[in-house]
Amino acid sequence: MHIEDTSPENNFLHKIGAMPSIKQLSLTGCGLNGTLHTQGFCGLTNLRLLDMSNNNLKGTLPECFYNFTSLENLDLSSNQLSGDVSALKSLTSLVELRLSNNYFKIPSSLEPFFNLSKLKHFHADNNTIYIESEMQPLAPRFQLNLISLSSCGDVGQFPHILFHQHDLRQVYLSNNNFREGFPNWLLNNNANLERLVLAKSSLQGHFELPFLPHTDLSYLDVSENSFYTNLPIDIGEKLPSLSFLNMSKNQFHGSIPSSIGDMNFLEALDLSNNQLSGGLPEHLTMGCFSLTSLALSNNKLQGQMFSSNVNLTKLRKLHLDGNHFSGKIPDSLSNCSFLSTLDLSNNVLSGEIPMWMENMSSLSTLDLSNNELSGDIPRWMGSMSNLEEIVMANNHLEGPFPKEFCHLNDLKLLDLSVNNISGRLPSCFSPLWISQVHLSRNKLEGALTNVFHNSTSLVTLDLSNNHLTGKIPRWIGNLSRLSFLLLNNNHFEGGIPIQLCKLGKLSLIDLSNNNLSGTIPPCLKITALNEISQEYVRYVTDIAQAPSSFSIDEPIEFRVKSMSYSYKGILLTYLSGIDLSCNKLTGEIPSEVKNLRNIYALNLSHNNLIGPIPPAFSNLKQIESLDLSHNNLSGKIPPQLVGLYRLSYFSVAYNNLSGSTPAWTAQFATFDESSYVGNPLLCGDPLKDCSTSGPSASLLPKASTENGLIDMISFYVTFVVSYVMAILSIACVLYINPYWRQAWFYYVGSISNCCYYFLEDHILPKRLHCGNM
């Protein structure tokens, strides 16, 4: 009887409990609650199969299991059952036992199952395995084919039951804490072993292979351990039948053994995140002709990437990033025509992007970032219709943005930042499915016309540090999924478009260092991702961590606490901020700022804002950085701001504020005079004492609106006449005395040079200095 993913009627098990002839009962995913004691199945003593997995059963195992001597297959996985498993020790007919994902406490000797002589498959992942205080003198009567004890906690050592097994074919022991060396005795004792998974199991020391070649082992995973030794030079001879080998995230060093080339059946090889050095053995690239995936990322490999002889014609994924490979991208890679993922980033590759890459019609992910590649971005890339991710940031690429990219309809990620790409962005470039665009730190110019206007899946748009002009386009309000908008350090002008207020998922807005004018839209808002639906948070997180085929963390720069920081990956989901600094914004700070409740950073400095600081700032309980400096704000600093307990950077310097500074307590006791400098009418800690300060603003003399003490017309006439007389006097003296004339011109030349270098060092990069304040 099979009832799956359906809620049975009340007392269903009690009704069938009177039917002892039932031999199979499957109730997986039926929403069963309560304990096994109350389910009413104890009368089904003739059962051979019982499956109650994926329910909400709790409590311990009932003693009636003693009567199920005919049971051959028992599955209680994915419940909330607990206690010991001694109630199962009489199931002498049991062949397969599944107890995974519960709270059972199981002895490492598996002593309760010693008499189950027919037991072949045992699954107990995600339970607690413990070492008994006294070792069991007897050996079990069973010989397992499969044992799976992954994620069972701080076991401390390999279960002793394994020393008595000689017919194992599959062993899964990952995510444990064994603190032992590689169990080569498992291979010596089990000649038929096919799969051995020991990932993330706190294994350490040397990696020693079995004495004799093991010809049946096809799958070996020892990733994320602490092996610190050379890779065995005879690994290919000892394990010739491997089709999958993962030794990543260890501390292996030395060179890659050429004997790996003897593994003719090897399909996937991952040696990434170690300390391997030297080059890539030619015997590997010729002998492992079955390889479909090769990952050697984040090692110390160097020299030419490949020799001229490569026989990896079945290769689909190649990760060689994070090494010291140099020279050009090798032409021998052109034989790998089925590549779908090519990651050569973070090396020292030079030269141009080779033309043969155009023939890789299956390529969907290309990452060449952080190299020294030069030349134009190839126009033929626009014909590679399967491309979904192009990452070529931080190179020396130049020339215009290819108009042919308009044909890349499946593009999801584009990162060409930190290059020398010039010209305009073509208005036809608006991929429907693109989610990330990073074009910062290039030489792009012109206005944003219709580019990206149909890219409604955009989450990140980073066009910062270019020479873009014109107004921020209104179509930006159609990008309903946009979370990160960075247009800073360009030449945009006009007002901040009111259409930004339509974007309900914005987390980060950086429009700083432009020529924007007008007022701050009162409706402008940002929404921290933890306020949005969890479905959208997962959507953004997936994009930030793994856009599709492999993990890419694209950094975003944002100025916080007067310094520029780089954020990427999961951190972006916690970042929320607005930076409108270094523009020409006017008007008052809108009182609606109180709606930015979960904002992390707000920078409105270096504008022409007037009026008081809104007391509503006290509602921003999550804010850590607040910069209102270099404006024309007036009035008093709201004393309520002392309630911003997370505030770690605060500046209202160079305004027209008056009165007393906020109480020198809590976070405000950490702010020094630099937070208030340039406000002569301010007093109080950490400035001068208010009791000894000068007269208040109300007592200062007002400017006269009638005839003043000085006749301004007479003043201007006298000043001009005196200035002309002084110039003529100097000219006469220099004309009469040649020695003084020569000294004068020498002095003028020196002053000119000083002024030139002062302008070059201080005035010309004013935009940059504005951003660094």
XYZ file of C-alpha atoms in Angstrom, residues 1 11-22 25 27 39-47 68:
25
model
C 0.000 0.000 0.000
C -7.157 7.022 12.486
C -6.066 5.661 9.104
C -3.288 3.523 10.610
C -5.606 2.243 13.306
C -7.978 1.050 10.584
C -5.320 -0.791 8.607
C -3.779 -2.116 11.815
C -6.437 -4.830 11.693
C -5.106 -5.980 8.330
C -2.012 -8.003 9.308
C -1.624 -9.424 5.810
C -0.275 -6.101 4.452
C 3.248 0.267 3.590
C 3.461 6.787 3.950
C 0.161 5.471 14.935
C -1.532 2.064 15.275
C 0.663 0.024 12.920
C 2.108 -2.376 15.511
C -0.257 -5.110 14.411
C 1.215 -5.258 10.909
C 3.696 -7.975 11.828
C 3.986 -9.326 8.278
C 5.357 -6.082 6.847
C 8.639 -7.072 12.798
